[in-house]
Amino acid sequence: MPATVELHQVTKTYGPHVAVDALDWTIPEGSICGFIGPNGSGKTTTLRLILRILYADRGQIRVFGQDQGTTADDRVGYLPEERGLYKKMKVRDLLRFFARLKGRHDASADIAKWLERFGLSEWADKKVEALSKGMSQKVQFIAAVAARPRLLILDEPFSGLDPVNTRVIEDAVLDLRKEGITVIFSTHDMETAEDLCDTICMIYRGRKVLDGNMEEIGQKYGQKIVRLQTEASPEACQTLPGVASCRSQGVYQELQLADQTDPQALLKMILENHAVRHFEIVRPRLRDIFLRLAGPESHEAEEITHHV
Amino acid sequence: MSKSLVIAGREFHATVGSKSFVIGLAIMPVIIVGSIALQHYARDRIDVSDKRIVIADATGKLWEPLRQAAEAHNTAQETVPEGEPRESRYLLELASTGTLDDETRLKLSDQVRAGELYAFVELPAELLDSPTAATLPPAPRFYSLSRITSPPRRWLEQRISGALRTQRFQAAGLDPDVVARLNMPVRFETLEPFERSASGELREPERQDRETALFVPMGAMMLMVISIFMTAQGLVQSVVEEKQLRIAEVLMGSVNPTQLMAGKLLGNVGASLVMVTVYLSGGIGLAWYYESLDIVPLHLLGWFFVYQVLAVLLFGSIFVAIGAACSNMSETQNLMLPVMLLAMLPMFIWFNVLQDPLSQFAVAASLFPTATPFLMILRQAASPAIPLWQPLLGISLVLVATAVVVFLAGRVFRVGILSQGKAPSLAELATWMARG
């Protein structure tokens, strides 16, 4: 699959502070890519670099196969983290204005369609200042997509949204992917990232520490966890060979396996002595991997950045 | 370019459609008309009550002419038509003695304080002595509570001087009427230079009106300065608002800083043109109504609009950069002050430039880029003899200066528009300009 965005050894510094450090990253066309990392790790800077709002000190950025120019690309839609709208403008006029800035002068039909989809049709001729926060966020999303971009960059699109509106935006993003649009979004919401994204990239202190689909990430960085429902006591589970720790979760035990342990071999071993009602190899959660890599006591990320 | 036009269009509508613009546009003529009305009102409200003045005439010769002058003045007041400004009647009384003792002075002073008497005047006998190089006659004394510029005092002073001169001329054996005629001063009739028309006939030179020569160019310059001041605030505010409301980054996802800045400047030029067009049309309309269209130099309208556009571009780009460098309006004040002073500089020297539009000083001042739009139109309106190369050179210099300012301001804008927090120091601003 051709790449929509390619970053090669991209570095951006602010005085002595290195915001993005030799970043390599490829985003395949038509995929949804989650961009995660703790606050201040360089996510917004990276997105601004892709958008050509900022210029990299070193490295190469190719968007749609083209090297970095100086002008904004009309094929890229952008929803920044810090967002604002002209309060005195009417919603429809504002959306037309943003579409025209992207070179689309006939976006009225699309705007009407999106307003309808988000239940905002009756607000089209009201001023932005009359909208609630949730409505403003949806209007902002429409502003990013009304000009039919081929690449959509969303910086924290779900922050401050209630679950209902989060679902509305999620569905919209999935529909855009069906149309072949590439979507990059940064988020702190690990569950959304896991559910929505084809690939995940995590940066920590400007360096990439995680990149790939959930399957690959799970295999590479996930701890092996098994959920077990059996007659054996938690104490008995704890003493099984190859089990690092065992936590009782009520009806089942959660076993964390040592790195070399084969779950199938473990299952066989348990079956020899106990009846097993439930045995499940749990897919590691992104949230756990994130905490492991970026938590306050983590040194793992530091090590990875020297090897990735 | 089309993106800049989209930005310009929004900016223009947002500015011209805003309440503050419409109010600002309406308030200027209201202030002008209001101040004229206030002057009329104040003129009708001056004190025109009768003024009793006692004259102690030790010369014995001045009372009669003064009494006659007062009578003529009072008669004139009675024939003033209704609605025209009227002056007080002067009721002069001759004191029983030519010289006053201190007791009498005190008694008269009490009357002055009580408001029964406006003033009393002592005319010493020595007033009639001819002044020599060594000695001057003593001054007449005027006792009153009135201020120095009060009309009765001025009137009386002039009449006493006149009467005294007549006395002195008669004493010297001269006829005062003859002297007055011989003393007649010279006044120029000022004319444009002669020229030959296209058909070969000598054209009658036109008379110059001094007031027109002063006020029309001055008005043109003022209009330009006002338009800069009125739009500057809005321009800075719109940039600061885009930063505060975090709209800037949304825009930067679609346009680059140069396009954004160009759009804002163009929108602002449009708004300022609307403003000056409204005022100019009003002014020309008034001149036409009062059949004074000939005092308006219509041939300079084209130049005026060129200078207007240049002035807004030059100052506008500075204001946009200031807005981009600051996070809120109060921070912009410190940076705006020097720029405002720069725009006001021509106001301090306009009179000198107008007095001699062809002087070296006037030429040099009008070629200084930030002053060119204001002073060059002033000079062109004041004198038809400005060689064409001067406005052309001035315009070129302004264009070069604008290009430099736009380039530097663009760098400040690009760094500043996304940065939040405290306003940059001058050193930081300089770094932004140097590095971009």
PDB file of C-alpha atoms in Angstrom, chain A residues 44 48 51 53-55 70-72 74 76 78 80 82-87 89 97-98 100-102 105 140, chain B residues 2-4 6-7 10-11 238 241-242 245-247 249-257 259-260 264 414 418:
ATOM      1  CA  THR A  44       1.526  18.357  18.164  1.00  0.00           C
ATOM      2  CA  ARG A  48       2.450  20.708  12.624  1.00  0.00           C
ATOM      3  CA  LEU A  51       1.109  20.229   7.933  1.00  0.00           C
ATOM      4  CA  ILE A  53       3.007  24.983   9.756  1.00  0.00           C
ATOM      5  CA  LEU A  54       6.483  24.394  11.174  1.00  0.00           C
ATOM      6  CA  TYR A  55       9.642  23.497   9.319  1.00  0.00           C
ATOM      7  CA  THR A  70       6.225  26.095   2.032  1.00  0.00           C
ATOM      8  CA  THR A  71       2.531  26.283   1.333  1.00  0.00           C
ATOM      9  CA  ALA A  72      -0.241  24.442   3.093  1.00  0.00           C
ATOM     10  CA  ASP A  74      -5.286  21.704   0.188  1.00  0.00           C
ATOM     11  CA  VAL A  76      -4.888  17.954   4.069  1.00  0.00           C
ATOM     12  CA  TYR A  78      -6.651  19.733  10.080  1.00  0.00           C
ATOM     13  CA  PRO A  80      -5.947  21.383  15.898  1.00  0.00           C
ATOM     14  CA  GLU A  82      -6.433  24.190  20.564  1.00  0.00           C
ATOM     15  CA  ARG A  83      -9.452  25.083  18.529  1.00  0.00           C
ATOM     16  CA  GLY A  84     -11.416  28.204  17.988  1.00  0.00           C
ATOM     17  CA  LEU A  85     -13.982  29.676  15.665  1.00  0.00           C
ATOM     18  CA  TYR A  86     -14.997  33.209  14.732  1.00  0.00           C
ATOM     19  CA  LYS A  87     -17.752  33.759  17.272  1.00  0.00           C
ATOM     20  CA  MET A  89     -19.876  34.402  12.094  1.00  0.00           C
ATOM     21  CA  PHE A  97     -15.056  30.219   4.520  1.00  0.00           C
ATOM     22  CA  PHE A  98     -12.894  27.335   5.738  1.00  0.00           C
ATOM     23  CA  ARG A 100     -12.880  28.158   0.356  1.00  0.00           C
ATOM     24  CA  LEU A 101      -9.548  28.481   2.133  1.00  0.00           C
ATOM     25  CA  LYS A 102      -8.925  24.891   1.079  1.00  0.00           C
ATOM     26  CA  HIS A 105     -15.796  27.030  -3.529  1.00  0.00           C
ATOM     27  CA  GLN A 140     -14.882  22.384  13.995  1.00  0.00           C
TER      28      GLN A 140
ATOM     29  CA  SER B   2      -7.028  33.466  -4.150  1.00  0.00           C
ATOM     30  CA  LYS B   3      -6.623  32.325  -0.541  1.00  0.00           C
ATOM     31  CA  SER B   4      -5.513  35.827   0.432  1.00  0.00           C
ATOM     32  CA  VAL B   6     -10.803  34.719   0.719  1.00  0.00           C
ATOM     33  CA  ILE B   7      -9.174  35.972   3.928  1.00  0.00           C
ATOM     34  CA  ARG B  10     -13.902  37.747   5.435  1.00  0.00           C
ATOM     35  CA  GLU B  11     -11.788  40.443   7.062  1.00  0.00           C
ATOM     36  CA  SER B 238      -8.485  40.855  14.877  1.00  0.00           C
ATOM     37  CA  GLU B 241      -8.483  37.642  18.732  1.00  0.00           C
ATOM     38  CA  GLU B 242      -7.394  34.952  16.298  1.00  0.00           C
ATOM     39  CA  LEU B 245      -9.575  32.179  20.280  1.00  0.00           C
ATOM     40  CA  ARG B 246      -7.053  29.729  18.787  1.00  0.00           C
ATOM     41  CA  ILE B 247      -8.322  30.389  15.296  1.00  0.00           C
ATOM     42  CA  GLU B 249      -3.789  27.504  14.028  1.00  0.00           C
ATOM     43  CA  VAL B 250      -6.918  26.443  12.157  1.00  0.00           C
ATOM     44  CA  LEU B 251      -6.077  29.073   9.541  1.00  0.00           C
ATOM     45  CA  MET B 252      -2.441  28.039   9.418  1.00  0.00           C
ATOM     46  CA  GLY B 253      -3.567  24.562   8.421  1.00  0.00           C
ATOM     47  CA  SER B 254      -4.946  26.090   5.228  1.00  0.00           C
ATOM     48  CA  VAL B 255      -2.814  29.115   4.393  1.00  0.00           C
ATOM     49  CA  ASN B 256       0.757  30.131   5.029  1.00  0.00           C
ATOM     50  CA  PRO B 257       1.550  33.187   7.183  1.00  0.00           C
ATOM     51  CA  GLN B 259      -1.069  34.618   2.599  1.00  0.00           C
ATOM     52  CA  LEU B 260      -2.815  35.181   5.911  1.00  0.00           C
ATOM     53  CA  LYS B 264      -5.662  40.716   6.405  1.00  0.00           C
ATOM     54  CA  ARG B 414       4.955  33.335  11.617  1.00  0.00           C
ATOM     55  CA  LEU B 418       1.407  30.258  17.247  1.00  0.00           C
TER      56      LEU B 418
END
